[in-house]
PDB file of C-alpha atoms in Angstrom:
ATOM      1  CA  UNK D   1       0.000   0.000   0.000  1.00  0.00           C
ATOM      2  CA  UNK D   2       2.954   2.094   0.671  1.00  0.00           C
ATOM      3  CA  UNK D   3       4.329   1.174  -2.432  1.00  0.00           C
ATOM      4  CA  UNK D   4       1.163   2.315  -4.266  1.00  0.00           C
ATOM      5  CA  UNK D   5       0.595   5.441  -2.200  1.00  0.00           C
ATOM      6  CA  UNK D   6       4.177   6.703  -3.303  1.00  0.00           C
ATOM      7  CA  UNK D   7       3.833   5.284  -6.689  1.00  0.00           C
ATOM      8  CA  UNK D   8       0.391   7.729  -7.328  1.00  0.00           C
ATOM      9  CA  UNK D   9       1.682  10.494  -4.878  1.00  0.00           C
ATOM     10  CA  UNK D  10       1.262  12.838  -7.594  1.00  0.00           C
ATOM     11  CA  UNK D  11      -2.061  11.808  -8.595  1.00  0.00           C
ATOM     12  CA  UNK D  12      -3.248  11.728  -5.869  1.00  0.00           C
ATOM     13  CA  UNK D  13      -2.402  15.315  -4.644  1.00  0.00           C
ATOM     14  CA  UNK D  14      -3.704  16.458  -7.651  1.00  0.00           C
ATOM     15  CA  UNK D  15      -7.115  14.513  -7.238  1.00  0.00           C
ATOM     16  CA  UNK D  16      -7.386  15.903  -3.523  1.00  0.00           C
ATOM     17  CA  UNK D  17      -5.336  18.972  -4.666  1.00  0.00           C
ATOM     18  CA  UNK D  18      -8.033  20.451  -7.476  1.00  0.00           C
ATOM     19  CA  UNK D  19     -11.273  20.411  -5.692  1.00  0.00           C
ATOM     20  CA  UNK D  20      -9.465  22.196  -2.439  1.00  0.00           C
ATOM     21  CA  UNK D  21      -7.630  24.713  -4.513  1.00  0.00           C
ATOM     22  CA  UNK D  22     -11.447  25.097  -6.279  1.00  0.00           C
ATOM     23  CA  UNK D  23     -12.932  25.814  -3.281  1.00  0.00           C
ATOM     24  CA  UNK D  24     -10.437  27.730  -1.768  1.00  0.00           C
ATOM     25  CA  UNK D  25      -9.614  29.543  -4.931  1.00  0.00           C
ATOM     26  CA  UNK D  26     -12.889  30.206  -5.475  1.00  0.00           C
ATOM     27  CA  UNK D  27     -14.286  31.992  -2.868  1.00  0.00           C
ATOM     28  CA  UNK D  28     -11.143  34.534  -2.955  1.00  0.00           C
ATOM     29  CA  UNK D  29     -12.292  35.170  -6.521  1.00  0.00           C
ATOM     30  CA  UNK D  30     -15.540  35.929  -5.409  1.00  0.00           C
ATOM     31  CA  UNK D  31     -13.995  38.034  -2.913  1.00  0.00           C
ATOM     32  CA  UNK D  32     -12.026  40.068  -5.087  1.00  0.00           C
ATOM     33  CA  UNK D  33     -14.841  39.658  -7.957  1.00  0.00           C
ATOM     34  CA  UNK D  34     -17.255  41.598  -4.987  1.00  0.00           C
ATOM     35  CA  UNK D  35     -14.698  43.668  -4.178  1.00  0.00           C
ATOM     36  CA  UNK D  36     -13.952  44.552  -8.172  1.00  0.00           C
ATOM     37  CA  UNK D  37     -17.883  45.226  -8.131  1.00  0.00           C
ATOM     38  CA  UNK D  38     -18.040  47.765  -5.029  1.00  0.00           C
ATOM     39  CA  UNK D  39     -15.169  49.905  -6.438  1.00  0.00           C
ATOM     40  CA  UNK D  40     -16.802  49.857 -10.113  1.00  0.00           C
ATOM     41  CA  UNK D  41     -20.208  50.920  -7.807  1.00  0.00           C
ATOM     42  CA  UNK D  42     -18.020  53.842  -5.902  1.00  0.00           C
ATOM     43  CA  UNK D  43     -16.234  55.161  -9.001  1.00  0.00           C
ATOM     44  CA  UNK D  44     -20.102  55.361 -10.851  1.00  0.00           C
ATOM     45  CA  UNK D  45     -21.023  57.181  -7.737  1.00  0.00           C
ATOM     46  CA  UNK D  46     -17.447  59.308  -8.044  1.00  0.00           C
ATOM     47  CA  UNK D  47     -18.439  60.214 -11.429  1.00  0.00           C
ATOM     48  CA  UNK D  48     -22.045  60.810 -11.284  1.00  0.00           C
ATOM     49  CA  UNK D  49     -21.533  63.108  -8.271  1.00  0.00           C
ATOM     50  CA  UNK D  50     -18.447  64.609 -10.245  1.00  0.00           C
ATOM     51  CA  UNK D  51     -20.844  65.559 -13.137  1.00  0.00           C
ATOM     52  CA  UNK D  52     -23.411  66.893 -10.968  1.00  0.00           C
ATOM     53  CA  UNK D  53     -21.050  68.657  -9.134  1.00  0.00           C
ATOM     54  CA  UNK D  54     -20.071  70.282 -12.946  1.00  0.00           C
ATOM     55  CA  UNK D  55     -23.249  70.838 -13.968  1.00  0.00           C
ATOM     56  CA  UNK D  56     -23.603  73.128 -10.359  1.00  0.00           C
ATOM     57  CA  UNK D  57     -21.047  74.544 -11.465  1.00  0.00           C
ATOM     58  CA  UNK D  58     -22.128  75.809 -14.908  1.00  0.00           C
ATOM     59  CA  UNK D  59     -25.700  76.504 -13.382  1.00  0.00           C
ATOM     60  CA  UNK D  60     -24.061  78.976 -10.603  1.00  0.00           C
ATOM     61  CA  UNK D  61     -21.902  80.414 -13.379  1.00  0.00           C
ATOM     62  CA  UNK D  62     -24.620  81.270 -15.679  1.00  0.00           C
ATOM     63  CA  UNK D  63     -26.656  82.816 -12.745  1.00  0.00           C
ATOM     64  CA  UNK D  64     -23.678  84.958 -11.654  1.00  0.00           C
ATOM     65  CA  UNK D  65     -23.540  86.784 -14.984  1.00  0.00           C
ATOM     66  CA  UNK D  66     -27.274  86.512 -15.071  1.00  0.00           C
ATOM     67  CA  UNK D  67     -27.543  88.349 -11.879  1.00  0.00           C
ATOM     68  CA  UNK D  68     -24.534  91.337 -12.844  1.00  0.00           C
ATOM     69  CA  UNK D  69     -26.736  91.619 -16.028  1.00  0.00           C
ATOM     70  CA  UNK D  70     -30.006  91.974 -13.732  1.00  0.00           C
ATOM     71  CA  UNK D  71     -27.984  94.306 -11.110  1.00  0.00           C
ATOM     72  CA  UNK D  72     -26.620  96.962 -14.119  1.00  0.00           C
ATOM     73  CA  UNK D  73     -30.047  96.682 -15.622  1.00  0.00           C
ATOM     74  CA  UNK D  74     -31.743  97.841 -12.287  1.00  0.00           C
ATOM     75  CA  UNK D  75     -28.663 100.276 -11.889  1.00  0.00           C
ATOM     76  CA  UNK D  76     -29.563 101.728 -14.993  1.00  0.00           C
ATOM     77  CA  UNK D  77     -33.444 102.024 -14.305  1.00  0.00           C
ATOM     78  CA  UNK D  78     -32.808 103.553 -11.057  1.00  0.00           C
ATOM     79  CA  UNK D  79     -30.951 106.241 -12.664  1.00  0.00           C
ATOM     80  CA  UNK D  80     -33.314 107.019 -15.353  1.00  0.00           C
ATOM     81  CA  UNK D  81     -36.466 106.770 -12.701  1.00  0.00           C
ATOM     82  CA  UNK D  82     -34.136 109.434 -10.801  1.00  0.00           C
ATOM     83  CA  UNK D  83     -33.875 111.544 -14.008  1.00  0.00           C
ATOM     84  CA  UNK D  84     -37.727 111.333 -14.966  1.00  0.00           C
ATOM     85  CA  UNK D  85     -38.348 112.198 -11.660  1.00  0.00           C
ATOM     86  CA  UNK D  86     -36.009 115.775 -11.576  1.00  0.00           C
ATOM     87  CA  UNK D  87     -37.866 116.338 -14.553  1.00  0.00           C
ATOM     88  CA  UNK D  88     -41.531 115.872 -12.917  1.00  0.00           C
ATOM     89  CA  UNK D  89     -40.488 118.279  -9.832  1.00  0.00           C
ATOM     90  CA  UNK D  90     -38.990 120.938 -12.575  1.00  0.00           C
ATOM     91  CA  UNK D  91     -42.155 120.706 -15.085  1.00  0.00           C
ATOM     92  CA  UNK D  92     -44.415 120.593 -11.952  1.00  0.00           C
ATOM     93  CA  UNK D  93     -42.857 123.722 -10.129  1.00  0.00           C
ATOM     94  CA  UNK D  94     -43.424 125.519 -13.632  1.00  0.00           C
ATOM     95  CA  UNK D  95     -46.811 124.234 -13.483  1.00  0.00           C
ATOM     96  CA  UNK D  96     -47.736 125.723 -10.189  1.00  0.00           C
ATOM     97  CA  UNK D  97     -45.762 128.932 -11.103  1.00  0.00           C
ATOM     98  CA  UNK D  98     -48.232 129.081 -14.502  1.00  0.00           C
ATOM     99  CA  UNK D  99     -51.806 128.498 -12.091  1.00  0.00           C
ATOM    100  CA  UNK D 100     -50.297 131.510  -9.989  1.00  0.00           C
ATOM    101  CA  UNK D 101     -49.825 133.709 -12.893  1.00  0.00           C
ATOM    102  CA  UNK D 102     -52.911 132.777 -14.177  1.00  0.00           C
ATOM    103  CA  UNK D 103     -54.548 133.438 -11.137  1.00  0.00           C
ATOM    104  CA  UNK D 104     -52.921 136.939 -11.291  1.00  0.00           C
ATOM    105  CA  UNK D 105     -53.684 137.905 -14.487  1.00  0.00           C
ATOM    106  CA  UNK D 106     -57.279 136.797 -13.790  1.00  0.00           C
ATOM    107  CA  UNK D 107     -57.515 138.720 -10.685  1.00  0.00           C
ATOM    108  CA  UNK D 108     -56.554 142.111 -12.697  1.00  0.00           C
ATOM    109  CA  UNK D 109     -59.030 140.815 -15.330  1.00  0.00           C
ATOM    110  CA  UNK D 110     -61.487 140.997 -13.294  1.00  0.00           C
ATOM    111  CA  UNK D 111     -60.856 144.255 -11.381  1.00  0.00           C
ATOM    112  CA  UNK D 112     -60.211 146.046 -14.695  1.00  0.00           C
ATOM    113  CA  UNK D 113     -63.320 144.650 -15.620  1.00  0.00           C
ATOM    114  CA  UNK D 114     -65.131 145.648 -12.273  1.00  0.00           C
ATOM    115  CA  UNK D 115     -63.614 149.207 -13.119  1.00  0.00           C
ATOM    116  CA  UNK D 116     -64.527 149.209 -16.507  1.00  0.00           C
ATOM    117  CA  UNK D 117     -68.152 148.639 -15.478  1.00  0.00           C
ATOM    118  CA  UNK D 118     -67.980 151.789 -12.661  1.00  0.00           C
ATOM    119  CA  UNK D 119     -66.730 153.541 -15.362  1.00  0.00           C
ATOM    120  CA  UNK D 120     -69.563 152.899 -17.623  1.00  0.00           C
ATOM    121  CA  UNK D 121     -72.152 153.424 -15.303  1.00  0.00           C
ATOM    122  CA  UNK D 122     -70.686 156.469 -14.455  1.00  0.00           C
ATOM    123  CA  UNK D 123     -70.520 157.640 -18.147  1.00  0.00           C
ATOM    124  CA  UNK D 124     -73.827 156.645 -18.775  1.00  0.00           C
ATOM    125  CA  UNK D 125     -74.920 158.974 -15.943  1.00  0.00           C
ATOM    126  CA  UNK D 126     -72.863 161.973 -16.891  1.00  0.00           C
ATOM    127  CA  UNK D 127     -74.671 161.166 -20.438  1.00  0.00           C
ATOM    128  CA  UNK D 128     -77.943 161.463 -18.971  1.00  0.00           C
ATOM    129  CA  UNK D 129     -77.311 164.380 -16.855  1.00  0.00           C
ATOM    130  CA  UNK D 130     -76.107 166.353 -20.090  1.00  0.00           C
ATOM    131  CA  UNK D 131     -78.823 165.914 -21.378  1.00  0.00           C
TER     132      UNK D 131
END
């Protein structure tokens, strides 16, 4: 038996040999297979969250210019509404300095026209009295 043991040695370990290393083998392939799959997962995430993260960054971009257009645009209103409005005090002083000449000239209107009258009646009386 000894003789045949030696003899198929090499078989042998290769018969028990196989199905261990299989086995063993095997399960540190899984292992590393698993492991292969959970880094493939985190770099997806890695890049996903990357291109988000790029995307942000063109969005906030775009809505920084966007906002300095907005902010010189409301600059630039401001300044014209302050304009307009200089101009609505100046035309609305000369307004109010128009209604008080008005008023002025109607007032000696009317007492020109309140002495025109005396003066008529009076006229008409010295006529009649002449006569």
């Amino acid at each position: 038996m000894k003789e045949f043991l030696l003899d198929n040695l090499v078989t042998i370990i290769g018969f028990l040999g196989v199905p261990l290393a299989y086995i063993f083998g095997g399960k540190r392939a899984k292992e590393l297979e698993l492991k292969s799959k959970e880094t493939n997962i985190k770099k997806d995430d890695s890049d996903a969250l990357k291109s988000m993260q790029e995307v942000y960054n063109g969005f906030l971009e775009d809505y920084k210019a966007r906002m300095e257009e907005v902010m010189l645009e409301i600059t630039s209103i401001k300044q014209h509404n302050k304009e307009l409005q200089l101009q609505f005090n100046e035309i609305n002083l000369l307004y109010h300095k128009e209604i008080e000449k008005s008023k002025n000239w109607e007032k000696k209107h009317n007492e020109l026209q309140t002495a025109h009258d005396k003066l008529k009646k009076e006229f008409d009386k010295l006529k009649l009295s002449i006569k």
